[in-house]
Amino acid sequence: MKRTLLTMALAAVLPFAANAQEESPSFAVEGLKLSIGPSYRNFRQVHFNNARTPAYQGFLDKQGNLHDYAGIKAYVDSQLGTAGTRAALDPLAVTVVKYDGGASRSHSGYGHEESIGFNLGLSANLWQDETLSLDAVTNFQYFSISSGAKGAFNGSSSAYTEYYFTGSAPAPDTDPSDIIYNLRGSYRSRFDLDLFVFDAGLSLGYTACDNLTLYLAGGPTLSIADMESSSFAAVGDGNTKLAARRDRKNEIEFEWGLYAALGAAYQFDETFGLAAEFRYDEAFGTVGTRIAKQDLDGWGGMIKLLVSF
């Protein structure tokens, strides 16, 4: 009797269970899609802390040629000779030129062609009903960008007159010089960045028609920045470099962030499709070295060839 009642109950319930299974959404992980294509990100300008322009001190001889200050005593001795060859009240006037040096900052941007990279992605369907779907998505992007800056740094340049007498030590009185002699500083800096971006998140899709799906996606990102930076600064007299300083720093940094994307995907057939998405990346900080700093925030996009498994 119990077996008969159980059989009758199962016969009554199974049709409803089968019908419910047909109408309820599926939560199985399926529908794997591989994607590949070009990426673009509108990188912000890189900010340089250029190498400090070195200080310099020199003197002018009678012909107006500039020499390093370390040789001024030998020059004075050659002009005054031994003691007694010139009158004590007949001093030798020597024009001394000084440049204080200093720090400078600059910035430089990127061309559109330098902001192009590539992407590789994978998605898996988690949930599906008639028009809505939820996918787990992950992407990898790679960018290689370079930028540089160069310019002049005026600094502080001055000229004054030192007076030397026969047999005097090189510690004479000084006066402002009537000669105007300007020294100028210059800098040249460069920054190279290899950027590896990994992300993982969710994508909510809406099937607008049979083959077209609109979607919103977002999630956390991890950026790995492999950076090389260098800077050269010099003080010069026209085309002649009188003193120079070089600085170089390479560094690798990791930076977390978030991304949000809006896109559309069109399926040509059961295997191939094409997607395009507009994307914004927000990093929690900047990356850089002591020479250059780069903000990773920026608008961008991706075009993807979709291959379904």
PDB file of C-alpha atoms in Angstrom:
ATOM      1  CA  MET A   1       0.000   0.000   0.000  1.00  0.00           C
ATOM      2  CA  LYS A   2       2.820   2.426   0.933  1.00  0.00           C
ATOM      3  CA  ARG A   3       4.655   1.613  -2.304  1.00  0.00           C
ATOM      4  CA  THR A   4       1.486   2.326  -4.291  1.00  0.00           C
ATOM      5  CA  LEU A   5       0.996   5.721  -2.588  1.00  0.00           C
ATOM      6  CA  LEU A   6       4.675   6.653  -3.182  1.00  0.00           C
ATOM      7  CA  THR A   7       4.384   5.723  -6.830  1.00  0.00           C
ATOM      8  CA  MET A   8       1.254   7.839  -7.210  1.00  0.00           C
ATOM      9  CA  ALA A   9       2.926  10.827  -5.449  1.00  0.00           C
ATOM     10  CA  LEU A  10       5.995  10.669  -7.661  1.00  0.00           C
ATOM     11  CA  ALA A  11       3.807  10.435 -10.753  1.00  0.00           C
ATOM     12  CA  ALA A  12       2.017  13.604  -9.671  1.00  0.00           C
ATOM     13  CA  VAL A  13       5.142  15.601  -8.714  1.00  0.00           C
ATOM     14  CA  LEU A  14       7.532  14.711 -11.545  1.00  0.00           C
ATOM     15  CA  PRO A  15       5.655  16.597 -14.301  1.00  0.00           C
ATOM     16  CA  PHE A  16       5.691  19.795 -12.214  1.00  0.00           C
ATOM     17  CA  ALA A  17       9.369  19.320 -11.334  1.00  0.00           C
ATOM     18  CA  ALA A  18      10.245  18.836 -14.979  1.00  0.00           C
ATOM     19  CA  ASN A  19       8.281  21.929 -15.959  1.00  0.00           C
ATOM     20  CA  ALA A  20       9.922  23.967 -13.183  1.00  0.00           C
ATOM     21  CA  GLN A  21      13.343  22.817 -14.340  1.00  0.00           C
ATOM     22  CA  GLU A  22      12.596  24.029 -17.859  1.00  0.00           C
ATOM     23  CA  GLU A  23      11.469  27.498 -16.646  1.00  0.00           C
ATOM     24  CA  SER A  24      14.058  28.164 -13.881  1.00  0.00           C
ATOM     25  CA  PRO A  25      17.399  29.911 -14.681  1.00  0.00           C
ATOM     26  CA  SER A  26      20.542  27.830 -15.015  1.00  0.00           C
ATOM     27  CA  PHE A  27      23.386  28.416 -12.565  1.00  0.00           C
ATOM     28  CA  ALA A  28      25.908  26.005 -14.070  1.00  0.00           C
ATOM     29  CA  VAL A  29      29.274  27.322 -15.216  1.00  0.00           C
ATOM     30  CA  GLU A  30      29.241  26.894 -18.986  1.00  0.00           C
ATOM     31  CA  GLY A  31      29.527  28.860 -22.230  1.00  0.00           C
ATOM     32  CA  LEU A  32      33.280  29.504 -22.135  1.00  0.00           C
ATOM     33  CA  LYS A  33      34.465  32.253 -24.484  1.00  0.00           C
ATOM     34  CA  LEU A  34      38.008  33.231 -25.343  1.00  0.00           C
ATOM     35  CA  SER A  35      38.641  36.811 -26.531  1.00  0.00           C
ATOM     36  CA  ILE A  36      41.605  38.570 -28.116  1.00  0.00           C
ATOM     37  CA  GLY A  37      42.132  41.951 -29.741  1.00  0.00           C
ATOM     38  CA  PRO A  38      43.605  45.469 -29.461  1.00  0.00           C
ATOM     39  CA  SER A  39      43.285  47.729 -26.418  1.00  0.00           C
ATOM     40  CA  TYR A  40      43.543  51.481 -26.001  1.00  0.00           C
ATOM     41  CA  ARG A  41      44.046  53.667 -22.923  1.00  0.00           C
ATOM     42  CA  ASN A  42      44.329  57.445 -22.852  1.00  0.00           C
ATOM     43  CA  PHE A  43      47.274  57.743 -20.451  1.00  0.00           C
ATOM     44  CA  ARG A  44      47.759  60.966 -18.548  1.00  0.00           C
ATOM     45  CA  GLN A  45      50.983  62.945 -18.784  1.00  0.00           C
ATOM     46  CA  VAL A  46      54.115  61.720 -17.042  1.00  0.00           C
ATOM     47  CA  HIS A  47      55.632  64.166 -14.532  1.00  0.00           C
ATOM     48  CA  PHE A  48      59.418  64.445 -14.389  1.00  0.00           C
ATOM     49  CA  ASN A  49      61.648  65.437 -11.496  1.00  0.00           C
ATOM     50  CA  ASN A  50      64.637  66.233 -13.681  1.00  0.00           C
ATOM     51  CA  ALA A  51      68.192  65.673 -12.538  1.00  0.00           C
ATOM     52  CA  ARG A  52      69.447  68.659 -10.570  1.00  0.00           C
ATOM     53  CA  THR A  53      71.463  71.071 -12.720  1.00  0.00           C
ATOM     54  CA  PRO A  54      74.972  71.245 -11.223  1.00  0.00           C
ATOM     55  CA  ALA A  55      76.525  74.450  -9.933  1.00  0.00           C
ATOM     56  CA  TYR A  56      79.525  75.916 -11.722  1.00  0.00           C
ATOM     57  CA  GLN A  57      82.157  78.577 -11.098  1.00  0.00           C
ATOM     58  CA  GLY A  58      84.710  79.844 -13.621  1.00  0.00           C
ATOM     59  CA  PHE A  59      86.645  82.932 -14.675  1.00  0.00           C
ATOM     60  CA  LEU A  60      87.306  84.889 -17.857  1.00  0.00           C
ATOM     61  CA  ASP A  61      90.811  85.516 -19.155  1.00  0.00           C
ATOM     62  CA  LYS A  62      91.865  88.679 -21.026  1.00  0.00           C
ATOM     63  CA  GLN A  63      90.590  87.228 -24.294  1.00  0.00           C
ATOM     64  CA  GLY A  64      87.142  86.536 -22.774  1.00  0.00           C
ATOM     65  CA  ASN A  65      87.593  82.773 -22.694  1.00  0.00           C
ATOM     66  CA  LEU A  66      85.969  80.908 -19.814  1.00  0.00           C
ATOM     67  CA  HIS A  67      88.096  78.629 -17.599  1.00  0.00           C
ATOM     68  CA  ASP A  68      87.358  76.533 -14.541  1.00  0.00           C
ATOM     69  CA  TYR A  69      87.836  78.430 -11.279  1.00  0.00           C
ATOM     70  CA  ALA A  70      90.276  75.818  -9.998  1.00  0.00           C
ATOM     71  CA  GLY A  71      92.890  77.247 -12.363  1.00  0.00           C
ATOM     72  CA  ILE A  72      92.561  80.898 -11.357  1.00  0.00           C
ATOM     73  CA  LYS A  73      95.671  80.974  -9.126  1.00  0.00           C
ATOM     74  CA  ALA A  74      97.874  79.682 -11.916  1.00  0.00           C
ATOM     75  CA  TYR A  75      96.376  82.288 -14.253  1.00  0.00           C
ATOM     76  CA  VAL A  76      96.934  85.109 -11.748  1.00  0.00           C
ATOM     77  CA  ASP A  77     100.545  84.028 -11.187  1.00  0.00           C
ATOM     78  CA  SER A  78     101.168  83.950 -14.915  1.00  0.00           C
ATOM     79  CA  GLN A  79      99.829  87.492 -15.292  1.00  0.00           C
ATOM     80  CA  LEU A  80     101.412  89.082 -12.208  1.00  0.00           C
ATOM     81  CA  GLY A  81     104.685  87.184 -12.265  1.00  0.00           C
ATOM     82  CA  THR A  82     106.934  87.182  -9.231  1.00  0.00           C
ATOM     83  CA  ALA A  83     106.704  89.672  -6.406  1.00  0.00           C
ATOM     84  CA  GLY A  84     107.856  93.145  -7.329  1.00  0.00           C
ATOM     85  CA  THR A  85     107.158  92.973 -11.036  1.00  0.00           C
ATOM     86  CA  ARG A  86     103.958  94.961 -10.613  1.00  0.00           C
ATOM     87  CA  ALA A  87     103.148  97.801  -8.313  1.00  0.00           C
ATOM     88  CA  ALA A  88     101.161  96.927  -5.209  1.00  0.00           C
ATOM     89  CA  LEU A  89      98.518  99.445  -6.278  1.00  0.00           C
ATOM     90  CA  ASP A  90      98.179  98.009  -9.743  1.00  0.00           C
ATOM     91  CA  PRO A  91      95.791  95.052  -9.191  1.00  0.00           C
ATOM     92  CA  LEU A  92      94.812  92.413 -11.681  1.00  0.00           C
ATOM     93  CA  ALA A  93      91.012  92.389 -12.171  1.00  0.00           C
ATOM     94  CA  VAL A  94      89.559  88.984 -12.999  1.00  0.00           C
ATOM     95  CA  THR A  95      85.887  88.423 -13.878  1.00  0.00           C
ATOM     96  CA  VAL A  96      84.431  85.413 -12.054  1.00  0.00           C
ATOM     97  CA  VAL A  97      81.250  83.803 -13.317  1.00  0.00           C
ATOM     98  CA  LYS A  98      78.978  81.707 -11.070  1.00  0.00           C
ATOM     99  CA  TYR A  99      75.952  79.539 -11.748  1.00  0.00           C
ATOM    100  CA  ASP A 100      73.982  78.271  -8.753  1.00  0.00           C
ATOM    101  CA  GLY A 101      72.228  75.350 -10.480  1.00  0.00           C
ATOM    102  CA  GLY A 102      68.975  73.974  -9.136  1.00  0.00           C
ATOM    103  CA  ALA A 103      66.072  71.577  -9.605  1.00  0.00           C
ATOM    104  CA  SER A 104      63.472  71.639 -12.352  1.00  0.00           C
ATOM    105  CA  ARG A 105      60.207  69.858 -13.127  1.00  0.00           C
ATOM    106  CA  SER A 106      58.533  69.100 -16.436  1.00  0.00           C
ATOM    107  CA  HIS A 107      55.840  66.918 -17.961  1.00  0.00           C
ATOM    108  CA  SER A 108      55.166  65.212 -21.253  1.00  0.00           C
ATOM    109  CA  GLY A 109      52.341  63.263 -22.864  1.00  0.00           C
ATOM    110  CA  TYR A 110      51.927  60.361 -25.260  1.00  0.00           C
ATOM    111  CA  GLY A 111      50.800  59.981 -28.837  1.00  0.00           C
ATOM    112  CA  HIS A 112      47.652  58.010 -29.615  1.00  0.00           C
ATOM    113  CA  GLU A 113      49.642  55.286 -31.330  1.00  0.00           C
ATOM    114  CA  GLU A 114      51.694  54.777 -28.142  1.00  0.00           C
ATOM    115  CA  SER A 115      48.538  54.102 -26.112  1.00  0.00           C
ATOM    116  CA  ILE A 116      47.570  51.016 -28.118  1.00  0.00           C
ATOM    117  CA  GLY A 117      48.123  47.586 -26.572  1.00  0.00           C
ATOM    118  CA  PHE A 118      46.473  44.198 -26.780  1.00  0.00           C
ATOM    119  CA  ASN A 119      44.093  42.174 -24.633  1.00  0.00           C
ATOM    120  CA  LEU A 120      43.400  38.520 -23.950  1.00  0.00           C
ATOM    121  CA  GLY A 121      40.295  37.456 -22.040  1.00  0.00           C
ATOM    122  CA  LEU A 122      38.135  34.576 -20.876  1.00  0.00           C
ATOM    123  CA  SER A 123      34.489  34.516 -19.801  1.00  0.00           C
ATOM    124  CA  ALA A 124      32.177  31.833 -18.408  1.00  0.00           C
ATOM    125  CA  ASN A 125      28.403  31.984 -18.145  1.00  0.00           C
ATOM    126  CA  LEU A 126      27.110  31.665 -14.567  1.00  0.00           C
ATOM    127  CA  TRP A 127      23.409  32.398 -14.972  1.00  0.00           C
ATOM    128  CA  GLN A 128      21.026  32.719 -17.884  1.00  0.00           C
ATOM    129  CA  ASP A 129      17.352  33.366 -18.470  1.00  0.00           C
ATOM    130  CA  GLU A 130      15.471  34.571 -21.531  1.00  0.00           C
ATOM    131  CA  THR A 131      17.068  38.046 -21.841  1.00  0.00           C
ATOM    132  CA  LEU A 132      19.531  38.433 -18.949  1.00  0.00           C
ATOM    133  CA  SER A 133      22.831  36.699 -18.294  1.00  0.00           C
ATOM    134  CA  LEU A 134      25.611  36.869 -15.720  1.00  0.00           C
ATOM    135  CA  ASP A 135      29.185  35.978 -16.693  1.00  0.00           C
ATOM    136  CA  ALA A 136      32.455  35.709 -14.819  1.00  0.00           C
ATOM    137  CA  VAL A 137      35.124  37.575 -16.826  1.00  0.00           C
ATOM    138  CA  THR A 138      38.872  38.015 -16.641  1.00  0.00           C
ATOM    139  CA  ASN A 139      41.195  40.019 -18.901  1.00  0.00           C
ATOM    140  CA  PHE A 140      44.883  40.614 -19.428  1.00  0.00           C
ATOM    141  CA  GLN A 141      46.186  43.768 -21.153  1.00  0.00           C
ATOM    142  CA  TYR A 142      49.670  44.874 -22.124  1.00  0.00           C
ATOM    143  CA  PHE A 143      50.877  48.391 -22.983  1.00  0.00           C
ATOM    144  CA  SER A 144      54.347  49.675 -23.817  1.00  0.00           C
ATOM    145  CA  ILE A 145      54.657  53.477 -23.692  1.00  0.00           C
ATOM    146  CA  SER A 146      57.547  55.950 -23.808  1.00  0.00           C
ATOM    147  CA  SER A 147      57.800  59.676 -23.293  1.00  0.00           C
ATOM    148  CA  GLY A 148      60.511  62.283 -22.917  1.00  0.00           C
ATOM    149  CA  ALA A 149      61.021  65.942 -22.099  1.00  0.00           C
ATOM    150  CA  LYS A 150      63.820  68.426 -22.671  1.00  0.00           C
ATOM    151  CA  GLY A 151      64.286  72.124 -22.133  1.00  0.00           C
ATOM    152  CA  ALA A 152      66.300  74.949 -20.600  1.00  0.00           C
ATOM    153  CA  PHE A 153      66.625  75.846 -16.944  1.00  0.00           C
ATOM    154  CA  ASN A 154      67.750  79.418 -16.341  1.00  0.00           C
ATOM    155  CA  GLY A 155      68.777  79.126 -12.713  1.00  0.00           C
ATOM    156  CA  SER A 156      70.771  81.952 -11.135  1.00  0.00           C
ATOM    157  CA  SER A 157      73.825  83.269 -12.969  1.00  0.00           C
ATOM    158  CA  SER A 158      76.060  86.113 -11.771  1.00  0.00           C
ATOM    159  CA  ALA A 159      79.410  87.713 -12.556  1.00  0.00           C
ATOM    160  CA  TYR A 160      81.708  89.713 -10.267  1.00  0.00           C
ATOM    161  CA  THR A 161      85.264  91.018 -10.245  1.00  0.00           C
ATOM    162  CA  GLU A 162      88.044  89.700  -8.048  1.00  0.00           C
ATOM    163  CA  TYR A 163      91.197  91.822  -7.538  1.00  0.00           C
ATOM    164  CA  TYR A 164      94.592  90.219  -7.162  1.00  0.00           C
ATOM    165  CA  PHE A 165      97.819  91.963  -6.162  1.00  0.00           C
ATOM    166  CA  THR A 166     101.369  90.782  -6.519  1.00  0.00           C
ATOM    167  CA  GLY A 167     101.998  87.934  -4.096  1.00  0.00           C
ATOM    168  CA  SER A 168      98.459  88.025  -2.663  1.00  0.00           C
ATOM    169  CA  ALA A 169      96.577  84.871  -1.723  1.00  0.00           C
ATOM    170  CA  PRO A 170      93.433  84.102  -3.776  1.00  0.00           C
ATOM    171  CA  ALA A 171      91.113  85.692  -1.236  1.00  0.00           C
ATOM    172  CA  PRO A 172      90.685  89.189  -2.685  1.00  0.00           C
ATOM    173  CA  ASP A 173      87.990  91.796  -2.380  1.00  0.00           C
ATOM    174  CA  THR A 174      85.091  91.482  -4.823  1.00  0.00           C
ATOM    175  CA  ASP A 175      82.874  93.915  -6.727  1.00  0.00           C
ATOM    176  CA  PRO A 176      79.988  93.432  -9.138  1.00  0.00           C
ATOM    177  CA  SER A 177      81.307  93.011 -12.652  1.00  0.00           C
ATOM    178  CA  ASP A 178      80.426  95.296 -15.536  1.00  0.00           C
ATOM    179  CA  ILE A 179      80.535  92.241 -17.793  1.00  0.00           C
ATOM    180  CA  ILE A 180      77.233  90.420 -18.290  1.00  0.00           C
ATOM    181  CA  TYR A 181      77.879  86.738 -18.703  1.00  0.00           C
ATOM    182  CA  ASN A 182      74.923  84.352 -18.525  1.00  0.00           C
ATOM    183  CA  LEU A 183      75.217  80.613 -18.063  1.00  0.00           C
ATOM    184  CA  ARG A 184      72.200  78.393 -18.746  1.00  0.00           C
ATOM    185  CA  GLY A 185      71.144  74.990 -17.545  1.00  0.00           C
ATOM    186  CA  SER A 186      69.415  72.332 -19.611  1.00  0.00           C
ATOM    187  CA  TYR A 187      67.728  69.001 -18.962  1.00  0.00           C
ATOM    188  CA  ARG A 188      66.747  65.919 -20.955  1.00  0.00           C
ATOM    189  CA  SER A 189      64.604  63.201 -19.335  1.00  0.00           C
ATOM    190  CA  ARG A 190      63.012  59.945 -20.515  1.00  0.00           C
ATOM    191  CA  PHE A 191      60.479  57.462 -19.155  1.00  0.00           C
ATOM    192  CA  ASP A 192      59.683  53.965 -20.497  1.00  0.00           C
ATOM    193  CA  LEU A 193      56.859  51.830 -19.108  1.00  0.00           C
ATOM    194  CA  ASP A 194      55.815  48.236 -19.745  1.00  0.00           C
ATOM    195  CA  LEU A 195      52.374  47.866 -18.148  1.00  0.00           C
ATOM    196  CA  PHE A 196      50.730  44.495 -17.451  1.00  0.00           C
ATOM    197  CA  VAL A 197      47.088  44.763 -16.345  1.00  0.00           C
ATOM    198  CA  PHE A 198      45.103  41.838 -14.910  1.00  0.00           C
ATOM    199  CA  ASP A 199      41.432  42.079 -13.975  1.00  0.00           C
ATOM    200  CA  ALA A 200      38.630  39.797 -12.813  1.00  0.00           C
ATOM    201  CA  GLY A 201      34.961  40.644 -12.411  1.00  0.00           C
ATOM    202  CA  LEU A 202      31.348  40.091 -13.414  1.00  0.00           C
ATOM    203  CA  SER A 203      29.485  41.010 -16.587  1.00  0.00           C
ATOM    204  CA  LEU A 204      25.710  41.526 -16.653  1.00  0.00           C
ATOM    205  CA  GLY A 205      24.321  41.120 -20.155  1.00  0.00           C
ATOM    206  CA  TYR A 206      21.021  41.985 -21.826  1.00  0.00           C
ATOM    207  CA  THR A 207      20.064  40.252 -25.061  1.00  0.00           C
ATOM    208  CA  ALA A 208      18.670  43.032 -27.242  1.00  0.00           C
ATOM    209  CA  CYS A 209      18.012  40.671 -30.169  1.00  0.00           C
ATOM    210  CA  ASP A 210      18.971  37.167 -31.212  1.00  0.00           C
ATOM    211  CA  ASN A 211      22.661  37.894 -31.857  1.00  0.00           C
ATOM    212  CA  LEU A 212      23.283  41.197 -30.057  1.00  0.00           C
ATOM    213  CA  THR A 213      24.044  41.487 -26.336  1.00  0.00           C
ATOM    214  CA  LEU A 214      24.630  44.698 -24.381  1.00  0.00           C
ATOM    215  CA  TYR A 215      26.590  44.354 -21.140  1.00  0.00           C
ATOM    216  CA  LEU A 216      28.024  46.096 -18.093  1.00  0.00           C
ATOM    217  CA  ALA A 217      31.190  44.737 -16.493  1.00  0.00           C
ATOM    218  CA  GLY A 218      33.454  45.660 -13.611  1.00  0.00           C
ATOM    219  CA  GLY A 219      35.786  44.404 -10.947  1.00  0.00           C
ATOM    220  CA  PRO A 220      39.253  44.730  -9.349  1.00  0.00           C
ATOM    221  CA  THR A 221      42.488  45.176 -11.297  1.00  0.00           C
ATOM    222  CA  LEU A 222      46.155  44.527 -10.618  1.00  0.00           C
ATOM    223  CA  SER A 223      48.705  46.529 -12.615  1.00  0.00           C
ATOM    224  CA  ILE A 224      52.367  45.597 -12.802  1.00  0.00           C
ATOM    225  CA  ALA A 225      54.534  48.511 -13.961  1.00  0.00           C
ATOM    226  CA  ASP A 226      58.052  47.785 -15.214  1.00  0.00           C
ATOM    227  CA  MET A 227      59.702  51.204 -15.500  1.00  0.00           C
ATOM    228  CA  GLU A 228      62.966  52.678 -16.743  1.00  0.00           C
ATOM    229  CA  SER A 229      63.762  56.362 -16.252  1.00  0.00           C
ATOM    230  CA  SER A 230      66.770  58.582 -16.861  1.00  0.00           C
ATOM    231  CA  SER A 231      67.622  62.267 -16.725  1.00  0.00           C
ATOM    232  CA  PHE A 232      70.586  64.363 -17.827  1.00  0.00           C
ATOM    233  CA  ALA A 233      71.201  67.945 -16.695  1.00  0.00           C
ATOM    234  CA  ALA A 234      74.025  70.272 -17.655  1.00  0.00           C
ATOM    235  CA  VAL A 235      75.167  73.868 -17.391  1.00  0.00           C
ATOM    236  CA  GLY A 236      76.640  75.332 -20.534  1.00  0.00           C
ATOM    237  CA  ASP A 237      78.192  78.263 -22.297  1.00  0.00           C
ATOM    238  CA  GLY A 238      76.529  78.192 -25.696  1.00  0.00           C
ATOM    239  CA  ASN A 239      77.268  74.768 -27.177  1.00  0.00           C
ATOM    240  CA  THR A 240      79.913  73.926 -24.567  1.00  0.00           C
ATOM    241  CA  LYS A 241      78.877  71.761 -21.592  1.00  0.00           C
ATOM    242  CA  LEU A 242      80.774  72.979 -18.518  1.00  0.00           C
ATOM    243  CA  ALA A 243      79.320  70.635 -15.909  1.00  0.00           C
ATOM    244  CA  ALA A 244      76.798  67.806 -16.087  1.00  0.00           C
ATOM    245  CA  ARG A 245      74.923  65.317 -13.932  1.00  0.00           C
ATOM    246  CA  ARG A 246      73.155  62.076 -14.870  1.00  0.00           C
ATOM    247  CA  ASP A 247      70.506  60.183 -12.933  1.00  0.00           C
ATOM    248  CA  ARG A 248      68.950  56.813 -13.747  1.00  0.00           C
ATOM    249  CA  LYS A 249      66.407  54.693 -11.896  1.00  0.00           C
ATOM    250  CA  ASN A 250      64.606  51.467 -12.871  1.00  0.00           C
ATOM    251  CA  GLU A 251      61.785  50.041 -10.788  1.00  0.00           C
ATOM    252  CA  ILE A 252      58.905  47.526 -10.748  1.00  0.00           C
ATOM    253  CA  GLU A 253      55.698  48.409  -8.870  1.00  0.00           C
ATOM    254  CA  PHE A 254      52.362  46.712  -8.213  1.00  0.00           C
ATOM    255  CA  GLU A 255      49.187  48.799  -8.071  1.00  0.00           C
ATOM    256  CA  TRP A 256      45.611  47.711  -7.278  1.00  0.00           C
ATOM    257  CA  GLY A 257      42.565  49.379  -8.761  1.00  0.00           C
ATOM    258  CA  LEU A 258      39.061  48.998 -10.198  1.00  0.00           C
ATOM    259  CA  TYR A 259      37.555  49.071 -13.657  1.00  0.00           C
ATOM    260  CA  ALA A 260      34.094  49.547 -15.182  1.00  0.00           C
ATOM    261  CA  ALA A 261      33.128  48.795 -18.779  1.00  0.00           C
ATOM    262  CA  LEU A 262      30.129  49.208 -21.087  1.00  0.00           C
ATOM    263  CA  GLY A 263      30.062  47.069 -24.209  1.00  0.00           C
ATOM    264  CA  ALA A 264      28.186  45.270 -26.950  1.00  0.00           C
ATOM    265  CA  ALA A 265      28.804  41.799 -28.381  1.00  0.00           C
ATOM    266  CA  TYR A 266      27.518  40.400 -31.665  1.00  0.00           C
ATOM    267  CA  GLN A 267      27.541  36.664 -32.318  1.00  0.00           C
ATOM    268  CA  PHE A 268      28.071  35.713 -35.974  1.00  0.00           C
ATOM    269  CA  ASP A 269      27.434  32.029 -35.394  1.00  0.00           C
ATOM    270  CA  GLU A 270      27.782  29.471 -32.619  1.00  0.00           C
ATOM    271  CA  THR A 271      31.579  29.816 -32.595  1.00  0.00           C
ATOM    272  CA  PHE A 272      32.645  33.333 -33.527  1.00  0.00           C
ATOM    273  CA  GLY A 273      31.594  36.789 -32.396  1.00  0.00           C
ATOM    274  CA  LEU A 274      32.856  40.350 -32.028  1.00  0.00           C
ATOM    275  CA  ALA A 275      32.690  42.677 -29.019  1.00  0.00           C
ATOM    276  CA  ALA A 276      33.588  46.315 -28.419  1.00  0.00           C
ATOM    277  CA  GLU A 277      33.635  47.977 -25.033  1.00  0.00           C
ATOM    278  CA  PHE A 278      34.273  51.384 -23.518  1.00  0.00           C
ATOM    279  CA  ARG A 279      36.228  51.187 -20.268  1.00  0.00           C
ATOM    280  CA  TYR A 280      37.502  53.329 -17.390  1.00  0.00           C
ATOM    281  CA  ASP A 281      40.357  52.281 -15.097  1.00  0.00           C
ATOM    282  CA  GLU A 282      40.918  53.798 -11.657  1.00  0.00           C
ATOM    283  CA  ALA A 283      44.149  52.957  -9.818  1.00  0.00           C
ATOM    284  CA  PHE A 284      44.469  53.437  -6.073  1.00  0.00           C
ATOM    285  CA  GLY A 285      47.765  55.308  -6.520  1.00  0.00           C
ATOM    286  CA  THR A 286      50.470  56.310  -8.974  1.00  0.00           C
ATOM    287  CA  VAL A 287      53.539  54.408 -10.115  1.00  0.00           C
ATOM    288  CA  GLY A 288      56.974  55.792 -10.803  1.00  0.00           C
ATOM    289  CA  THR A 289      60.556  56.353  -9.785  1.00  0.00           C
ATOM    290  CA  ARG A 290      62.349  59.289  -8.194  1.00  0.00           C
ATOM    291  CA  ILE A 291      62.673  60.730 -11.714  1.00  0.00           C
ATOM    292  CA  ALA A 292      59.177  60.189 -13.154  1.00  0.00           C
ATOM    293  CA  LYS A 293      55.636  59.631 -11.872  1.00  0.00           C
ATOM    294  CA  GLN A 294      52.790  58.136 -13.916  1.00  0.00           C
ATOM    295  CA  ASP A 295      49.049  58.176 -13.135  1.00  0.00           C
ATOM    296  CA  LEU A 296      47.360  54.988 -14.397  1.00  0.00           C
ATOM    297  CA  ASP A 297      43.792  56.353 -14.361  1.00  0.00           C
ATOM    298  CA  GLY A 298      42.274  56.750 -17.795  1.00  0.00           C
ATOM    299  CA  TRP A 299      39.540  56.102 -20.329  1.00  0.00           C
ATOM    300  CA  GLY A 300      40.038  53.423 -22.904  1.00  0.00           C
ATOM    301  CA  GLY A 301      38.452  50.600 -24.794  1.00  0.00           C
ATOM    302  CA  MET A 302      38.884  47.153 -26.242  1.00  0.00           C
ATOM    303  CA  ILE A 303      37.850  45.323 -29.400  1.00  0.00           C
ATOM    304  CA  LYS A 304      37.564  41.564 -28.984  1.00  0.00           C
ATOM    305  CA  LEU A 305      37.260  38.624 -31.322  1.00  0.00           C
ATOM    306  CA  LEU A 306      35.141  36.077 -29.456  1.00  0.00           C
ATOM    307  CA  VAL A 307      35.614  32.329 -29.784  1.00  0.00           C
ATOM    308  CA  SER A 308      33.061  30.090 -28.047  1.00  0.00           C
ATOM    309  CA  PHE A 309      33.864  26.598 -26.779  1.00  0.00           C
TER     310      PHE A 309
END
